[in-house]
GROMACS .gro file of C-alpha atoms in nm:
model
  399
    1UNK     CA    1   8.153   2.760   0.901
    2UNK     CA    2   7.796   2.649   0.973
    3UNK     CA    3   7.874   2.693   1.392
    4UNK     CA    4   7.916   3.061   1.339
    5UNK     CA    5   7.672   3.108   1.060
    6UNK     CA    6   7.420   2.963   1.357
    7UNK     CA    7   7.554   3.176   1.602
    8UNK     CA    8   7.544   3.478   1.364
    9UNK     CA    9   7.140   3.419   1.290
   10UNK     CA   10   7.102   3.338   1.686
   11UNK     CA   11   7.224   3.657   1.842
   12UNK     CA   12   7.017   3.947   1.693
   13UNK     CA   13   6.735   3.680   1.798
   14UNK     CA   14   6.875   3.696   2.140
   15UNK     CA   15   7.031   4.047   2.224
   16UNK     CA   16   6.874   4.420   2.096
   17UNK     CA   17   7.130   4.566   1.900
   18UNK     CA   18   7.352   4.247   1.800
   19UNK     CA   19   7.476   4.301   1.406
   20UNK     CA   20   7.737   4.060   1.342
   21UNK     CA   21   7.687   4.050   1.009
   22UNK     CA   22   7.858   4.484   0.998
   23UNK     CA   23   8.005   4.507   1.337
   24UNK     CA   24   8.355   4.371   1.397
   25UNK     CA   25   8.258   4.369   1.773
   26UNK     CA   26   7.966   4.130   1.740
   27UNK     CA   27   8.139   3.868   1.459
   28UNK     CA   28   8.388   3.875   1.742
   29UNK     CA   29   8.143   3.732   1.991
   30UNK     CA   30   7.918   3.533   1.724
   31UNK     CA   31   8.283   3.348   1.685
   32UNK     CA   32   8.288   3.342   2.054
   33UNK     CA   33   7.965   3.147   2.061
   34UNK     CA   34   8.051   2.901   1.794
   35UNK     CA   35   8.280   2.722   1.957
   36UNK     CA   36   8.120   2.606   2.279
   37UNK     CA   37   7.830   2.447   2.001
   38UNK     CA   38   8.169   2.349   1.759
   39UNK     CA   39   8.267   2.150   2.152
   40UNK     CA   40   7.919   1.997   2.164
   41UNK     CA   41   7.888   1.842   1.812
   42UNK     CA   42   8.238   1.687   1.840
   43UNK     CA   43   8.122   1.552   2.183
   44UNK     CA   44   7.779   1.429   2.030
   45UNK     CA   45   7.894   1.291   1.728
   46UNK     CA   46   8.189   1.049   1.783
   47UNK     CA   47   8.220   0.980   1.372
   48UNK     CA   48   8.417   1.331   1.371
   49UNK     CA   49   8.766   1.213   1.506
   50UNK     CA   50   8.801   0.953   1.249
   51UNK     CA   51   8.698   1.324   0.995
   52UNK     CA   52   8.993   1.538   1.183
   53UNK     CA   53   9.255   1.233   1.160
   54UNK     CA   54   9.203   1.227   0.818
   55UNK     CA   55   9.283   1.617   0.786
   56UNK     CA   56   9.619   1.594   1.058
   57UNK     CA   57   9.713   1.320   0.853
   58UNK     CA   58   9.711   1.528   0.505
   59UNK     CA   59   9.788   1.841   0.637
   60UNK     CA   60  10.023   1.800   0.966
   61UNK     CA   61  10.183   1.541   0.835
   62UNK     CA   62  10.175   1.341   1.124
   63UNK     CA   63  10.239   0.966   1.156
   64UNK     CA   64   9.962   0.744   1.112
   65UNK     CA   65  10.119   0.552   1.390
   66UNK     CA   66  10.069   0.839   1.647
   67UNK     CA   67   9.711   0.874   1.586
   68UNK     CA   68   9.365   0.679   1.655
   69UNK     CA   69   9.212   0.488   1.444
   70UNK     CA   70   8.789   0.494   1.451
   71UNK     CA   71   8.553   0.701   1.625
   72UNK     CA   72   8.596   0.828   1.961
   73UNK     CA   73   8.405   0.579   2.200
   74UNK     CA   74   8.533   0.660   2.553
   75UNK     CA   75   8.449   0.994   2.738
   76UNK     CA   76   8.776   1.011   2.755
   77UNK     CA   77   8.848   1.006   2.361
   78UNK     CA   78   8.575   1.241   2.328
   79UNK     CA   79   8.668   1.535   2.530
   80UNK     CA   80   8.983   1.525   2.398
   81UNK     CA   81   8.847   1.528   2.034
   82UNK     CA   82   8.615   1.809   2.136
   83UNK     CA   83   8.935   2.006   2.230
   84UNK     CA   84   9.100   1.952   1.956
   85UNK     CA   85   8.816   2.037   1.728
   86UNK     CA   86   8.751   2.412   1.924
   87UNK     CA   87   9.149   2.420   1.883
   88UNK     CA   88   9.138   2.353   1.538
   89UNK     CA   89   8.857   2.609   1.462
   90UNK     CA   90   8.989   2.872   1.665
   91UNK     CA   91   9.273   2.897   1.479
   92UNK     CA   92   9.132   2.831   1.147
   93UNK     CA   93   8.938   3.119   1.211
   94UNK     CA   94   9.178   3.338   1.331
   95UNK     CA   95   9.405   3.258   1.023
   96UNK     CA   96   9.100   3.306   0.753
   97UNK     CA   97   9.031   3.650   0.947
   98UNK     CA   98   9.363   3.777   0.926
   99UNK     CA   99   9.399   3.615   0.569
  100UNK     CA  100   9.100   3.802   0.493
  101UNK     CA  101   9.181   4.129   0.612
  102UNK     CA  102   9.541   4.225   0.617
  103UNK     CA  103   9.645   4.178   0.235
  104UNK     CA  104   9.433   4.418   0.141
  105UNK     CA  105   9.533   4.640   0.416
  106UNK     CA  106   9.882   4.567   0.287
  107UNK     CA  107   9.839   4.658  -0.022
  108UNK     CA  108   9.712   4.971   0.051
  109UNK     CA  109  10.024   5.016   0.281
  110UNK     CA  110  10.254   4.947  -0.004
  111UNK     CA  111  10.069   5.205  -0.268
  112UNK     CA  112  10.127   5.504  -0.014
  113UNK     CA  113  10.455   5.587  -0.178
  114UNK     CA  114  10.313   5.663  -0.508
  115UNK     CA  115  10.008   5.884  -0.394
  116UNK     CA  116   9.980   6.073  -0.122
  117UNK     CA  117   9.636   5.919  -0.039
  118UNK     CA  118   9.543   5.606  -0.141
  119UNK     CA  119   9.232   5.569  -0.205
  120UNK     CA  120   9.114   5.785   0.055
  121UNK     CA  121   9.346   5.636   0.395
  122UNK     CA  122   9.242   5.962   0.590
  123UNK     CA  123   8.863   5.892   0.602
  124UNK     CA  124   8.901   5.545   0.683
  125UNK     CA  125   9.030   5.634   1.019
  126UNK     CA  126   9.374   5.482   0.974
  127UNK     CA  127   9.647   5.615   1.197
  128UNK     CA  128   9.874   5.859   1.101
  129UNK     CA  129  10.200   5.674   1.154
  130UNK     CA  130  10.145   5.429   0.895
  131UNK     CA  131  10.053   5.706   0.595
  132UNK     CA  132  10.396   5.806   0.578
  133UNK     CA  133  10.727   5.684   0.486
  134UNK     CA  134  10.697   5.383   0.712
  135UNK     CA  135  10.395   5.245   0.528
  136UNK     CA  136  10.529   4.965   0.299
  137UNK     CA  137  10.751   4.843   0.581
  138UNK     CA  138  10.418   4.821   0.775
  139UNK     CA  139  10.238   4.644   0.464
  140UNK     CA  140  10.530   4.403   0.469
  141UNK     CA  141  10.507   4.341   0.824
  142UNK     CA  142  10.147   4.292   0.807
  143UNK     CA  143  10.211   3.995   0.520
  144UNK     CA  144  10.439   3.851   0.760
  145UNK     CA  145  10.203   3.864   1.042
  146UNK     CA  146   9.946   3.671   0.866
  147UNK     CA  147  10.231   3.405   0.726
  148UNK     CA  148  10.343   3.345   1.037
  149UNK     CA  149  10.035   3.330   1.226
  150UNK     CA  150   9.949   3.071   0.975
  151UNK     CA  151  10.271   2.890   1.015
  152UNK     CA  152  10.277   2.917   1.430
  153UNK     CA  153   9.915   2.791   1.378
  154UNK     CA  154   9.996   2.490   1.173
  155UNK     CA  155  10.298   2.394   1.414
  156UNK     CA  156  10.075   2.399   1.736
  157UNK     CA  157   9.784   2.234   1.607
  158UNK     CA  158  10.059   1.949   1.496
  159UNK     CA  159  10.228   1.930   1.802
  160UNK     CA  160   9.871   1.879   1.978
  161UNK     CA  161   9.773   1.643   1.736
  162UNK     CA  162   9.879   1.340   1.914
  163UNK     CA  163   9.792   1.420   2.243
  164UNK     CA  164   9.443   1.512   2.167
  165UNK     CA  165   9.392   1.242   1.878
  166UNK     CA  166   9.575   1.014   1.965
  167UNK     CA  167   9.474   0.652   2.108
  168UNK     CA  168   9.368   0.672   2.441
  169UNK     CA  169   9.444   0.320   2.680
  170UNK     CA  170   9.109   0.203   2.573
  171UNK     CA  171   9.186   0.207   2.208
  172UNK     CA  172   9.562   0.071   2.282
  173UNK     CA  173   9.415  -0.220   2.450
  174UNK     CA  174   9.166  -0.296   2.197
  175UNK     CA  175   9.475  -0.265   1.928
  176UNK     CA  176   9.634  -0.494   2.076
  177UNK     CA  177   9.344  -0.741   2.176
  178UNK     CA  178   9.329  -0.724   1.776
  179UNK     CA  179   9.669  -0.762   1.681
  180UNK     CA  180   9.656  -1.060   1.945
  181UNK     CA  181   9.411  -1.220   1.755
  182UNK     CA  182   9.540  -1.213   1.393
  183UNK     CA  183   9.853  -1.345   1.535
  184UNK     CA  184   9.663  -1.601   1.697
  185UNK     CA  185   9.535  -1.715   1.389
  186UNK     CA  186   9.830  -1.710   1.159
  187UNK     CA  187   9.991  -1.919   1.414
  188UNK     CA  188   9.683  -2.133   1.464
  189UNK     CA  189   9.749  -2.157   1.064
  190UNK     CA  190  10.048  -2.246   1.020
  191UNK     CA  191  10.061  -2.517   1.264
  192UNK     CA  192   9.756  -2.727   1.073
  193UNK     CA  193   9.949  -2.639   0.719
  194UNK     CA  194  10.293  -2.757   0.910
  195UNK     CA  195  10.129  -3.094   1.084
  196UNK     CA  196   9.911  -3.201   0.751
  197UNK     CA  197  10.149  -3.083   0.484
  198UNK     CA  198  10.481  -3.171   0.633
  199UNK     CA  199  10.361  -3.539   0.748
  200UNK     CA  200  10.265  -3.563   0.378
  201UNK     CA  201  10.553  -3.450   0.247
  202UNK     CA  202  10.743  -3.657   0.484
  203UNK     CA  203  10.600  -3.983   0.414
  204UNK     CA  204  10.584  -3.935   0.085
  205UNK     CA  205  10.959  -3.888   0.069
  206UNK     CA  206  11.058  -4.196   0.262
  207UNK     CA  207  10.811  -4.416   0.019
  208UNK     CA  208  10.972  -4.258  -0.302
  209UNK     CA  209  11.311  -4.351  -0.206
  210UNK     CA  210  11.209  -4.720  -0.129
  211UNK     CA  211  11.004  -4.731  -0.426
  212UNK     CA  212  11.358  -4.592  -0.662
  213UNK     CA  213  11.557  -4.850  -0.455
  214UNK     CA  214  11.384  -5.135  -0.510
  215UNK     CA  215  11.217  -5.077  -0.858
  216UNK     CA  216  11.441  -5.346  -1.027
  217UNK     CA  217  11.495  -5.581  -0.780
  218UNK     CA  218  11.127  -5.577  -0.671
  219UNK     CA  219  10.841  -5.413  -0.881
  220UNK     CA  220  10.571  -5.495  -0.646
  221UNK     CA  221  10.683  -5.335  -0.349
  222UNK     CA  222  10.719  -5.048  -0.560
  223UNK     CA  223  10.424  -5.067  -0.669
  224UNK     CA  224  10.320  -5.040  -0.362
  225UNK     CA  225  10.519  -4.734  -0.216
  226UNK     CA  226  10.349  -4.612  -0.520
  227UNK     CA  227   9.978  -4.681  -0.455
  228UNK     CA  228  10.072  -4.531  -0.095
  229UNK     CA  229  10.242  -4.229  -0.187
  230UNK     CA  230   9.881  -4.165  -0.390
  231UNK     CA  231   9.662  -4.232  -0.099
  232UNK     CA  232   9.903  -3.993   0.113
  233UNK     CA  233   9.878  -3.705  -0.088
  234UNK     CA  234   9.514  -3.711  -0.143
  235UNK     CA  235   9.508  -3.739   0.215
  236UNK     CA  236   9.707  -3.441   0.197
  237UNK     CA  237   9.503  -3.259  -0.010
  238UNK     CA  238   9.201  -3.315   0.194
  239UNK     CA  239   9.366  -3.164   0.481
  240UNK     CA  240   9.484  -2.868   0.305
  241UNK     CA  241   9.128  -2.760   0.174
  242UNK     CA  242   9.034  -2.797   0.551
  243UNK     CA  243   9.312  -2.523   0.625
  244UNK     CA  244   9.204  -2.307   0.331
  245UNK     CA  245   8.846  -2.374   0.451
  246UNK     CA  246   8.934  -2.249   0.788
  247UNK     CA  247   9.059  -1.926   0.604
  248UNK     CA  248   8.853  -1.883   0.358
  249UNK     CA  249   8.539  -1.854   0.679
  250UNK     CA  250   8.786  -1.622   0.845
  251UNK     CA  251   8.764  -1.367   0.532
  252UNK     CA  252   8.438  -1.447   0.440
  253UNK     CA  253   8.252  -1.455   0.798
  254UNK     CA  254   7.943  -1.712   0.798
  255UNK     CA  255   7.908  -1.645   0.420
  256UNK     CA  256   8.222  -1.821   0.318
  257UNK     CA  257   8.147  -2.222   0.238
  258UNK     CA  258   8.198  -2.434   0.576
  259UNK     CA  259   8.526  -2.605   0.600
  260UNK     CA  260   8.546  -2.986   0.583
  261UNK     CA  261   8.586  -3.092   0.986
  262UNK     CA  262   8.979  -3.168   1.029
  263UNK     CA  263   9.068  -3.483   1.169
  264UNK     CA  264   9.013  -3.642   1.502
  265UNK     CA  265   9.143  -3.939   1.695
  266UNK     CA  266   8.889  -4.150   1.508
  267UNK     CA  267   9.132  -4.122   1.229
  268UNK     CA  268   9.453  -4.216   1.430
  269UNK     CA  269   9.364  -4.558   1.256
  270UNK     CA  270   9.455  -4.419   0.893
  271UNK     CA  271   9.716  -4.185   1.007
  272UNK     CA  272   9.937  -4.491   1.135
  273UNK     CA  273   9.799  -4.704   0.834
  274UNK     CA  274  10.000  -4.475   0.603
  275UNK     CA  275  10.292  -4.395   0.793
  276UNK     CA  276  10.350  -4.789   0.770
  277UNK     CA  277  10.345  -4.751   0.452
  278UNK     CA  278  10.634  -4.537   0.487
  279UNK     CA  279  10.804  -4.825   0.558
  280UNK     CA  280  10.808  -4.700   0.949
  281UNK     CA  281  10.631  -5.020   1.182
  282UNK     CA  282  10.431  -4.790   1.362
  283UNK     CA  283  10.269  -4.962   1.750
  284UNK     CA  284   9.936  -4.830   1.852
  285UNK     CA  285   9.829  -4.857   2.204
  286UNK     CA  286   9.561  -4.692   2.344
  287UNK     CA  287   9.398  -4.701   2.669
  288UNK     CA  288   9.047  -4.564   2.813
  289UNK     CA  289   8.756  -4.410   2.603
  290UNK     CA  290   8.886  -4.184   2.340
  291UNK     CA  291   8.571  -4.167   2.139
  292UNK     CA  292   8.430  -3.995   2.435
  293UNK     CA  293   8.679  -3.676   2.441
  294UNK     CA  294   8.577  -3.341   2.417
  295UNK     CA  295   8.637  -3.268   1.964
  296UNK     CA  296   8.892  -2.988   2.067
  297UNK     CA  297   9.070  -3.218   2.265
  298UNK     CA  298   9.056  -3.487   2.031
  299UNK     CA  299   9.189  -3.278   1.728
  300UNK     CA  300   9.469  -3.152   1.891
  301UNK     CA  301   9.547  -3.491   2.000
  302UNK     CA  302   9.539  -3.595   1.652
  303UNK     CA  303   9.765  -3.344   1.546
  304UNK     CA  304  10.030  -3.405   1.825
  305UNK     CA  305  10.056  -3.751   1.718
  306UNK     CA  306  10.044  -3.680   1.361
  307UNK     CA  307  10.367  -3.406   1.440
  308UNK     CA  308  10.569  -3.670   1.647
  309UNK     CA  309  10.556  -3.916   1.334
  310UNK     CA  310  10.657  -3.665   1.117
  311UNK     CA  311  10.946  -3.588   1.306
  312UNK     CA  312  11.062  -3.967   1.358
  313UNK     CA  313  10.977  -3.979   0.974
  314UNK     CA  314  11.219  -3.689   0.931
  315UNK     CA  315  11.506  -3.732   1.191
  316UNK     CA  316  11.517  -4.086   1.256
  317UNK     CA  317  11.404  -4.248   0.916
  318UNK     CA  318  11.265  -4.590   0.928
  319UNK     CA  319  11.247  -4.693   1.280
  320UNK     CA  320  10.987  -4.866   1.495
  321UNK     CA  321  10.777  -4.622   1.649
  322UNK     CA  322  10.570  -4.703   1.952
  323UNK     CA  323  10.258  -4.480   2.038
  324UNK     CA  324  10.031  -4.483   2.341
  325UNK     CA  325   9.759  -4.288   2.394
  326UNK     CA  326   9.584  -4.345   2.751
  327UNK     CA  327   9.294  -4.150   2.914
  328UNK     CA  328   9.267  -4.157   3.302
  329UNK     CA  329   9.147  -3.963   3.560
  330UNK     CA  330   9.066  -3.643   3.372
  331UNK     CA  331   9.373  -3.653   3.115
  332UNK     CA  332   9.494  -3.747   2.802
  333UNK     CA  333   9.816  -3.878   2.782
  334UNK     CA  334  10.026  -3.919   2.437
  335UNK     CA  335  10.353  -4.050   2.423
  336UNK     CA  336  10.562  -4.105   2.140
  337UNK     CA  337  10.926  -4.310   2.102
  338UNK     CA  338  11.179  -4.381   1.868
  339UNK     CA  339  11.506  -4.445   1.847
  340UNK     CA  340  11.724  -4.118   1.728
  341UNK     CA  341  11.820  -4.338   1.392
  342UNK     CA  342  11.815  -4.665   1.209
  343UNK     CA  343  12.085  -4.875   1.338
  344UNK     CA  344  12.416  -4.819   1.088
  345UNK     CA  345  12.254  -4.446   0.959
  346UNK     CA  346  12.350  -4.130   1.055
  347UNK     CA  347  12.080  -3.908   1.188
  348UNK     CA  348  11.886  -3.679   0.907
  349UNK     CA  349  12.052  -3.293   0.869
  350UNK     CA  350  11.899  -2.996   1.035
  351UNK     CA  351  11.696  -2.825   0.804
  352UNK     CA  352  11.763  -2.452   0.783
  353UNK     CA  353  11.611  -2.245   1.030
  354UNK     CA  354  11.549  -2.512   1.216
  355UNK     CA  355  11.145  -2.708   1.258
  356UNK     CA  356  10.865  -2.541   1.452
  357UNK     CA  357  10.684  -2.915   1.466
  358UNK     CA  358  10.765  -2.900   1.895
  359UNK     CA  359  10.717  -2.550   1.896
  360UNK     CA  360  10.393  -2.628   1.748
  361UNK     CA  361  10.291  -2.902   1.963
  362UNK     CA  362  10.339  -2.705   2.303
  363UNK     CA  363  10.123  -2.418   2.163
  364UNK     CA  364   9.850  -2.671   2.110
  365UNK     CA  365   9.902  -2.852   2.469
  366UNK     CA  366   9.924  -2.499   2.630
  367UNK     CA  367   9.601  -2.368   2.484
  368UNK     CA  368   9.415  -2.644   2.632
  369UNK     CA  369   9.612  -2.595   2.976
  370UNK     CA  370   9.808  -2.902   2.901
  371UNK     CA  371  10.191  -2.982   2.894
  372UNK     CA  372  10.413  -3.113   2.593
  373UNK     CA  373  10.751  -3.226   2.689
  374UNK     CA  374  10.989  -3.347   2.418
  375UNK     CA  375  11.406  -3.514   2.523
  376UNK     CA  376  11.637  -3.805   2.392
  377UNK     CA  377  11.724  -4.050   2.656
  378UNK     CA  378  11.977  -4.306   2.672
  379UNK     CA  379  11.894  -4.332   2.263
  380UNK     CA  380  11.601  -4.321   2.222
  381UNK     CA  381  11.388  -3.952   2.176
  382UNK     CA  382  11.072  -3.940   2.405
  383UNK     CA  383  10.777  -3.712   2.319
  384UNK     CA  384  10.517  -3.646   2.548
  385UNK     CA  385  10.161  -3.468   2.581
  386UNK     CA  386   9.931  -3.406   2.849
  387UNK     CA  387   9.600  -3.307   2.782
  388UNK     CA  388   9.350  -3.224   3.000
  389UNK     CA  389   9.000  -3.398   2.936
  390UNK     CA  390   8.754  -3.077   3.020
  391UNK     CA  391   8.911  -2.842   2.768
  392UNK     CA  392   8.562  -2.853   2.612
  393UNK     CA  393   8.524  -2.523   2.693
  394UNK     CA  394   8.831  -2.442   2.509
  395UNK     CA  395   8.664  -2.525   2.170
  396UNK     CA  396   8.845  -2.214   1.978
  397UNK     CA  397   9.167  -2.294   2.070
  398UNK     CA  398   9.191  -2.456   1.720
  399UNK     CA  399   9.000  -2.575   1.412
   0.00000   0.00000   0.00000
């Protein structure tokens, strides 16, 4: 190794009489030296943990799970990797010594049967005890030795693995400050593909089934479900290659192609415009100056009252729909009724698994510090959003 190949060249420089490239005695301490400067490198060079992971990994057989991922950062992670690398080498080198030197010896042990002095035992200073009968039991032994030294080895140095490679509270933390993250976006994710695709889907459901009810008795109404069932998708579609937009940056970095801007309240004009096309009468009422909100603020917003159609669209069918949207002393209010179903209709089935759209909406007023509330009373269902107006500094709550 190149720490005692160093420390072989530095002695002789450094004490009269050191040999360690003939004398046991002085590879002994030449070894000795190597691994305080084997300690130093692992401390100065942080890129070696990620180096001696790789090698527990394939050799140990440890967990991935159990072990740090990246170079070691902290003080901390790097003493602990310096340990672990002087750990490692002493026993690597006491296992290539031994592996070096006893089969030979063994053989030699195991050949005394057949001469009486092989290969000239007796001037090579060997003790009498092992020339005689007992020699191939001590060759044996010897074989053994050096397997389980190697084995012992192997089991320590995997045992250690995890304490002295594995992630410190530094590295948990930023694990899960990362993990936080990507869940933060998938769910940041799936609540723009839920509100734009599902309040797609859902009006374009309700102005199919008018359309195929009517198409005899009134062509031109169903011509015009038609016309709006076009206008919603491509409306849809826009808002999809927003999402995908949104993704695509978050693969791609600043490279990636900027995203179209998702929709604000200064669409809440169109938005109702098509869900009346649904066939849903749809009341707008708003109150203060929205154009004025913070664009985090007024995207969510958007999206909160684009969800609460979708669910009246969904679980109460065609029924008037009032919305008001109010700004007053530092808050955004949205509140959206309905009546739980059309009068003579039963109420729309449960989907399986149940919808996330409320689920979805309190995320987005809790990220801005806000409060969603959502209850049916006395027959008619009551959703409700508060929104607080300085969330600008909130802007990456959501695209």
């Amino acid at each position: 190794m190149p720490f005692f190949l160093l420390a072989s060249a530095a002695l002789p420089l450094l004490v009269d009489g050191a040999d360690p490239l003939r004398r046991p005695l002085w590879q002994l301490a030449a070894f000795g030296c190597a691994l305080p400067l084997a300690a130093l490198a692992a401390l100065a060079f942080p890129l070696l943990r990620p180096l001696e992971v790789a090698a527990v990994r394939s050799l140990c057989g440890v967990p991935a799970e159990r072990l740090a991922d990246g170079p070691a950062v902290s003080r901390d992670a790097r003493w602990r990797t310096a340990l672990w690398f002087v750990a490692h080498l002493l026993a690597g080198g006491i296992v290539s010594g031994m592996t070096l030197a006893a089969p030979p010896a063994a053989v030699l042990l195991l050949l005394t049967p057949l001469t009486a002095d092989p290969l000239g035992m007796s001037s090579l200073g060997w003790p009498r005890a092992v020339q005689g009968p007992a020699a191939p039991l001590t060759g044996l032994a010897l074989l053994a030795l050096v397997l389980g030294t190697a084995w012992g080895a192997g089991t320590l140095l995997a045992r250690w693995a995890p304490a002295l490679l594995g992630p410190s509270p530094a590295d948990r933390l930023a694990a899960a400050e990362r993990r936080a993250a990507e869940l933060a976006a998938r769910n940041r994710l799936a609540r723009e593909l839920h509100d734009a695709v599902g309040h797609a889907l859902s009006a374009v459901t309700l102005q199919a089934g008018a359309a195929r009810r009517v198409l005899d008795t009134d062509p031109e109404f169903a011509r015009q479900a038609l016309a709006a069932i076009e206008d919603t998708t491509r409306a849809a579609v826009a808002e999809l290659d927003t999402v995908l937009g949104l993704l695509r940056e978050e693969r791609d970095g600043e490279d990636g192609a900027p995203a179209a801007p998702a929709p604000t309240l200064d669409g809440l004009d169109t938005l109702v415009d098509r869900t009346r096309a649904a066939g849903v009468p749809v009341t707008l009422e708003t109150a203060g100056h929205l154009a004025g909100l913070a664009p985090v603020v007024s995207r969510e917003a958007y999206r909160i009252v684009q969800e609460g159609l979708s669910n009246a669209l969904r679980h109460a069918g065609p029924v008037p729909v009032r919305v008001r949207i109010r700004v007053n002393e530092g808050e955004l209010a949205v509140t959206i009724e309905n009546p739980m179903a059309a009068a003579g209709e039963a109420p729309a089935p449960a989907r399986p698994g149940g919808g996330r759209g409320l689920r979805g909406i309190a995320e987005r007023a809790r990220l801005l510090g806000g409060l969603a509330s959502a209850a049916a009373e006395q027959g008619v269902w009551r959703l409700t959003a508060r929104l607080p107006v300085a969330a600008a500094g909130t802007g990456t709550a959501s695209p």
